[in-house]
């Protein structure tokens, strides 16, 4: 179910043109990661897609070979890995057990290769570059305008400003990249226009509205940049098109919406009008590195040969975040399985002569 309100409130009225698509499905492409200390992930929570061809996977895991809990693992689509990137404070690597930034949640990257991550316990934004240098950090704990309390989701708009979900103060706030407060809105509650621990956030590339995964209200909500409610997507529950603890949201170049339905271990897709289209439950295959690890353990290999149902191995387990790129690839951070599953969207944009006139159109039954 979706409640579509007055979309004329968006700030870019002339850009409200969503293409009419023939959606041809999504093809599972590959899996990256698995639980490996080298050539894998430990506690992956989010990923940023760099213009240099690398993906930077934000990991958070305690007691891991002496490394701090907060670190990025660079990886390519070919499943090749770079050196860890982690905070260095005053020339000293952040020390495990006494980290200044112990609890990263989500991340974003800019055109200069600077990675921005939210930290829910430091109530700060940490900036690292892809070369491994610490650029700086900013943020002040509190509930007033310009302060952060348990920041989670982060998204960059076309002007290069950052939208941040301050989860524990139930606010959405806009900052410049150096931390200067620009604007914000939000109040606690369960009414349509209110928020309860918002988590993921994204900017619609077409109309520039802000979509928020309203975690404890089990909904996705679309707002104008000024905080006016435009749309409510989904209903709470575990059924078709329903949501349980949604943790992230992404919008592709056509305006299609992808929601990480964390509580139901799946991803749901809606069109820009909020109509439910389809769901993804996970289709992973074992990576070569995962197979190599298994081959070094004869006992595990023998046990696996007697497993009668490998279905769960393919499926999402507590997925956390999602990104989409301009080529229609969808990257799902499958946190509970320590990996990323990647899908390719297939589509065709319909020409005007291929579309029925509105007065002739009848919604078909789909079986």
Short mmCIF file of N, CA, C and O in Angstrom, two decimals, residues 208-266:
data_model
loop_
_atom_site.label_atom_id
_atom_site.label_comp_id
_atom_site.label_asym_id
_atom_site.label_seq_id
_atom_site.Cartn_x
_atom_site.Cartn_y
_atom_site.Cartn_z
N UNK A 208 14.47 14.88 -6.77
CA UNK A 208 15.31 15.39 -5.68
C UNK A 208 14.63 15.33 -4.32
O UNK A 208 15.09 15.97 -3.36
N UNK A 209 13.57 14.57 -4.20
CA UNK A 209 12.95 14.39 -2.89
C UNK A 209 13.80 13.45 -2.04
O UNK A 209 14.71 12.77 -2.54
N UNK A 210 13.49 13.39 -0.75
CA UNK A 210 14.26 12.61 0.22
C UNK A 210 13.42 11.42 0.67
O UNK A 210 12.30 11.61 1.16
N UNK A 211 13.96 10.21 0.49
CA UNK A 211 13.27 9.01 0.96
C UNK A 211 13.97 8.49 2.20
O UNK A 211 15.20 8.41 2.25
N UNK A 212 13.16 8.10 3.20
CA UNK A 212 13.68 7.70 4.50
C UNK A 212 13.11 6.33 4.87
O UNK A 212 11.89 6.11 4.78
N UNK A 213 13.99 5.43 5.28
CA UNK A 213 13.56 4.16 5.86
C UNK A 213 13.23 4.41 7.33
O UNK A 213 14.13 4.56 8.16
N UNK A 214 11.94 4.50 7.62
CA UNK A 214 11.46 4.83 8.97
C UNK A 214 11.39 3.52 9.76
O UNK A 214 10.36 2.85 9.81
N UNK A 215 12.50 3.19 10.41
CA UNK A 215 12.77 1.84 10.91
C UNK A 215 11.69 1.33 11.86
O UNK A 215 11.10 0.27 11.63
N UNK A 216 11.42 2.06 12.92
CA UNK A 216 10.48 1.52 13.92
C UNK A 216 9.03 1.73 13.54
O UNK A 216 8.15 1.11 14.14
N UNK A 217 8.76 2.56 12.55
CA UNK A 217 7.38 2.66 12.05
C UNK A 217 7.13 1.68 10.91
O UNK A 217 6.01 1.59 10.40
N UNK A 218 8.16 0.94 10.48
CA UNK A 218 8.03 -0.10 9.46
C UNK A 218 7.45 0.45 8.15
O UNK A 218 6.58 -0.17 7.52
N UNK A 219 7.97 1.60 7.73
CA UNK A 219 7.50 2.28 6.52
C UNK A 219 8.67 2.96 5.82
O UNK A 219 9.73 3.15 6.41
N UNK A 220 8.46 3.32 4.57
CA UNK A 220 9.34 4.25 3.88
C UNK A 220 8.54 5.51 3.59
O UNK A 220 7.38 5.44 3.17
N UNK A 221 9.17 6.67 3.84
CA UNK A 221 8.46 7.94 3.65
C UNK A 221 9.26 8.85 2.74
O UNK A 221 10.49 8.92 2.83
N UNK A 222 8.54 9.54 1.87
CA UNK A 222 9.15 10.50 0.95
C UNK A 222 8.79 11.92 1.42
O UNK A 222 7.61 12.21 1.67
N UNK A 223 9.81 12.76 1.51
CA UNK A 223 9.63 14.14 1.93
C UNK A 223 10.22 15.08 0.88
O UNK A 223 11.15 14.71 0.15
N UNK A 224 9.72 16.28 0.83
CA UNK A 224 10.40 17.32 0.07
C UNK A 224 11.66 17.72 0.82
O UNK A 224 11.84 17.37 1.99
N UNK A 225 12.52 18.48 0.17
CA UNK A 225 13.75 18.92 0.83
C UNK A 225 13.46 19.82 2.03
O UNK A 225 14.32 20.00 2.89
N UNK A 226 12.25 20.36 2.10
CA UNK A 226 11.85 21.20 3.22
C UNK A 226 11.11 20.42 4.31
O UNK A 226 10.64 21.01 5.28
N UNK A 227 10.99 19.11 4.12
CA UNK A 227 10.39 18.28 5.15
C UNK A 227 8.90 18.07 5.04
O UNK A 227 8.28 17.55 5.97
N UNK A 228 8.30 18.43 3.91
CA UNK A 228 6.86 18.20 3.72
C UNK A 228 6.64 16.75 3.25
O UNK A 228 7.26 16.31 2.28
N UNK A 229 5.77 16.05 3.94
CA UNK A 229 5.49 14.66 3.58
C UNK A 229 4.82 14.58 2.22
O UNK A 229 3.82 15.26 1.96
N UNK A 230 5.38 13.72 1.35
CA UNK A 230 4.84 13.55 0.01
C UNK A 230 4.25 12.16 -0.23
O UNK A 230 3.33 12.02 -1.02
N UNK A 231 4.77 11.16 0.46
CA UNK A 231 4.36 9.80 0.14
C UNK A 231 4.72 8.87 1.29
O UNK A 231 5.75 9.03 1.94
N UNK A 232 3.84 7.89 1.54
CA UNK A 232 4.11 6.82 2.49
C UNK A 232 4.06 5.51 1.72
O UNK A 232 3.08 5.23 1.02
N UNK A 233 5.11 4.71 1.84
CA UNK A 233 5.25 3.48 1.05
C UNK A 233 5.25 2.28 1.97
O UNK A 233 6.00 2.22 2.95
N UNK A 234 4.42 1.29 1.64
CA UNK A 234 4.37 0.04 2.38
C UNK A 234 3.42 0.11 3.57
O UNK A 234 2.83 1.15 3.89
N UNK A 235 3.27 -1.04 4.21
CA UNK A 235 2.56 -1.16 5.48
C UNK A 235 3.36 -2.11 6.36
O UNK A 235 4.13 -2.93 5.86
N UNK A 236 3.21 -2.02 7.68
CA UNK A 236 3.95 -2.93 8.55
C UNK A 236 3.49 -4.38 8.38
O UNK A 236 2.30 -4.65 8.19
N UNK A 237 4.43 -5.31 8.47
CA UNK A 237 4.08 -6.72 8.40
C UNK A 237 5.10 -7.54 7.64
O UNK A 237 6.16 -7.06 7.25
N UNK A 238 4.73 -8.79 7.41
CA UNK A 238 5.62 -9.70 6.71
C UNK A 238 5.05 -10.23 5.42
O UNK A 238 5.62 -11.14 4.81
N UNK A 239 3.93 -9.66 4.97
CA UNK A 239 3.31 -10.14 3.75
C UNK A 239 3.86 -9.47 2.50
O UNK A 239 4.86 -8.74 2.53
N UNK A 240 3.18 -9.67 1.41
CA UNK A 240 3.60 -9.12 0.13
C UNK A 240 3.60 -7.59 0.19
O UNK A 240 2.60 -6.97 0.49
N UNK A 241 4.76 -7.00 -0.10
CA UNK A 241 4.87 -5.56 -0.09
C UNK A 241 4.87 -4.91 1.27
O UNK A 241 4.84 -3.68 1.37
N UNK A 242 4.92 -5.72 2.33
CA UNK A 242 4.93 -5.17 3.68
C UNK A 242 6.36 -5.11 4.23
O UNK A 242 7.26 -5.79 3.71
N UNK A 243 6.55 -4.31 5.27
CA UNK A 243 7.89 -4.03 5.78
C UNK A 243 7.99 -4.31 7.27
O UNK A 243 7.07 -4.05 8.03
N UNK A 244 9.17 -4.83 7.64
CA UNK A 244 9.50 -5.02 9.06
C UNK A 244 10.92 -4.52 9.27
O UNK A 244 11.88 -5.07 8.74
N UNK A 245 11.06 -3.44 10.02
CA UNK A 245 12.34 -2.82 10.32
C UNK A 245 13.17 -2.54 9.06
O UNK A 245 14.28 -3.04 8.92
N UNK A 246 12.64 -1.72 8.15
CA UNK A 246 13.42 -1.36 6.96
C UNK A 246 14.65 -0.55 7.35
O UNK A 246 14.56 0.41 8.12
N UNK A 247 15.82 -0.94 6.84
CA UNK A 247 17.07 -0.32 7.26
C UNK A 247 17.69 0.57 6.20
O UNK A 247 18.57 1.37 6.54
N UNK A 248 17.29 0.46 4.95
CA UNK A 248 17.88 1.32 3.92
C UNK A 248 16.95 1.40 2.72
O UNK A 248 16.05 0.56 2.54
N UNK A 249 17.19 2.40 1.90
CA UNK A 249 16.38 2.62 0.70
C UNK A 249 17.28 3.23 -0.36
O UNK A 249 18.19 4.01 -0.06
N UNK A 250 17.06 2.85 -1.62
CA UNK A 250 17.79 3.41 -2.76
C UNK A 250 16.81 3.63 -3.89
O UNK A 250 15.79 2.92 -4.01
N UNK A 251 17.10 4.61 -4.75
CA UNK A 251 16.26 4.92 -5.90
C UNK A 251 17.14 4.91 -7.15
O UNK A 251 18.20 5.55 -7.16
N UNK A 252 16.73 4.20 -8.18
CA UNK A 252 17.56 4.12 -9.38
C UNK A 252 17.23 5.24 -10.36
O UNK A 252 16.41 6.12 -10.08
N UNK A 253 17.87 5.20 -11.53
CA UNK A 253 17.75 6.30 -12.50
C UNK A 253 16.36 6.40 -13.11
O UNK A 253 16.03 7.41 -13.73
N UNK A 254 15.51 5.39 -12.92
CA UNK A 254 14.14 5.42 -13.43
C UNK A 254 13.13 5.83 -12.36
O UNK A 254 11.94 5.92 -12.64
N UNK A 255 13.61 5.98 -11.13
CA UNK A 255 12.71 6.28 -10.03
C UNK A 255 12.19 5.06 -9.30
O UNK A 255 11.39 5.19 -8.36
N UNK A 256 12.63 3.85 -9.69
CA UNK A 256 12.23 2.65 -8.97
C UNK A 256 12.92 2.62 -7.61
O UNK A 256 14.09 3.01 -7.47
N UNK A 257 12.20 2.13 -6.61
CA UNK A 257 12.61 2.22 -5.21
C UNK A 257 12.94 0.82 -4.69
O UNK A 257 12.14 -0.12 -4.85
N UNK A 258 14.11 0.69 -4.06
CA UNK A 258 14.54 -0.58 -3.48
C UNK A 258 14.68 -0.39 -1.97
O UNK A 258 15.39 0.51 -1.51
N UNK A 259 14.00 -1.24 -1.20
CA UNK A 259 13.98 -1.11 0.25
C UNK A 259 14.57 -2.37 0.88
O UNK A 259 14.14 -3.49 0.56
N UNK A 260 15.53 -2.18 1.77
CA UNK A 260 16.06 -3.32 2.53
C UNK A 260 15.09 -3.61 3.67
O UNK A 260 15.00 -2.85 4.64
N UNK A 261 14.36 -4.70 3.52
CA UNK A 261 13.36 -5.13 4.50
C UNK A 261 14.05 -6.07 5.48
O UNK A 261 13.87 -7.28 5.45
N UNK A 262 14.87 -5.47 6.35
CA UNK A 262 15.79 -6.24 7.19
C UNK A 262 15.08 -7.26 8.06
O UNK A 262 15.51 -8.41 8.19
N UNK A 263 13.97 -6.87 8.68
CA UNK A 263 13.27 -7.78 9.57
C UNK A 263 12.69 -8.99 8.89
O UNK A 263 12.46 -10.02 9.52
N UNK A 264 12.45 -8.87 7.57
CA UNK A 264 11.93 -10.01 6.79
C UNK A 264 13.00 -10.65 5.92
O UNK A 264 12.68 -11.49 5.07
N UNK A 265 14.25 -10.23 6.07
CA UNK A 265 15.39 -10.83 5.36
C UNK A 265 15.21 -10.80 3.84
O UNK A 265 15.40 -11.81 3.15
N UNK A 266 14.87 -9.61 3.32
CA UNK A 266 14.64 -9.51 1.88
C UNK A 266 14.78 -8.05 1.44
O UNK A 266 14.98 -7.15 2.26
#
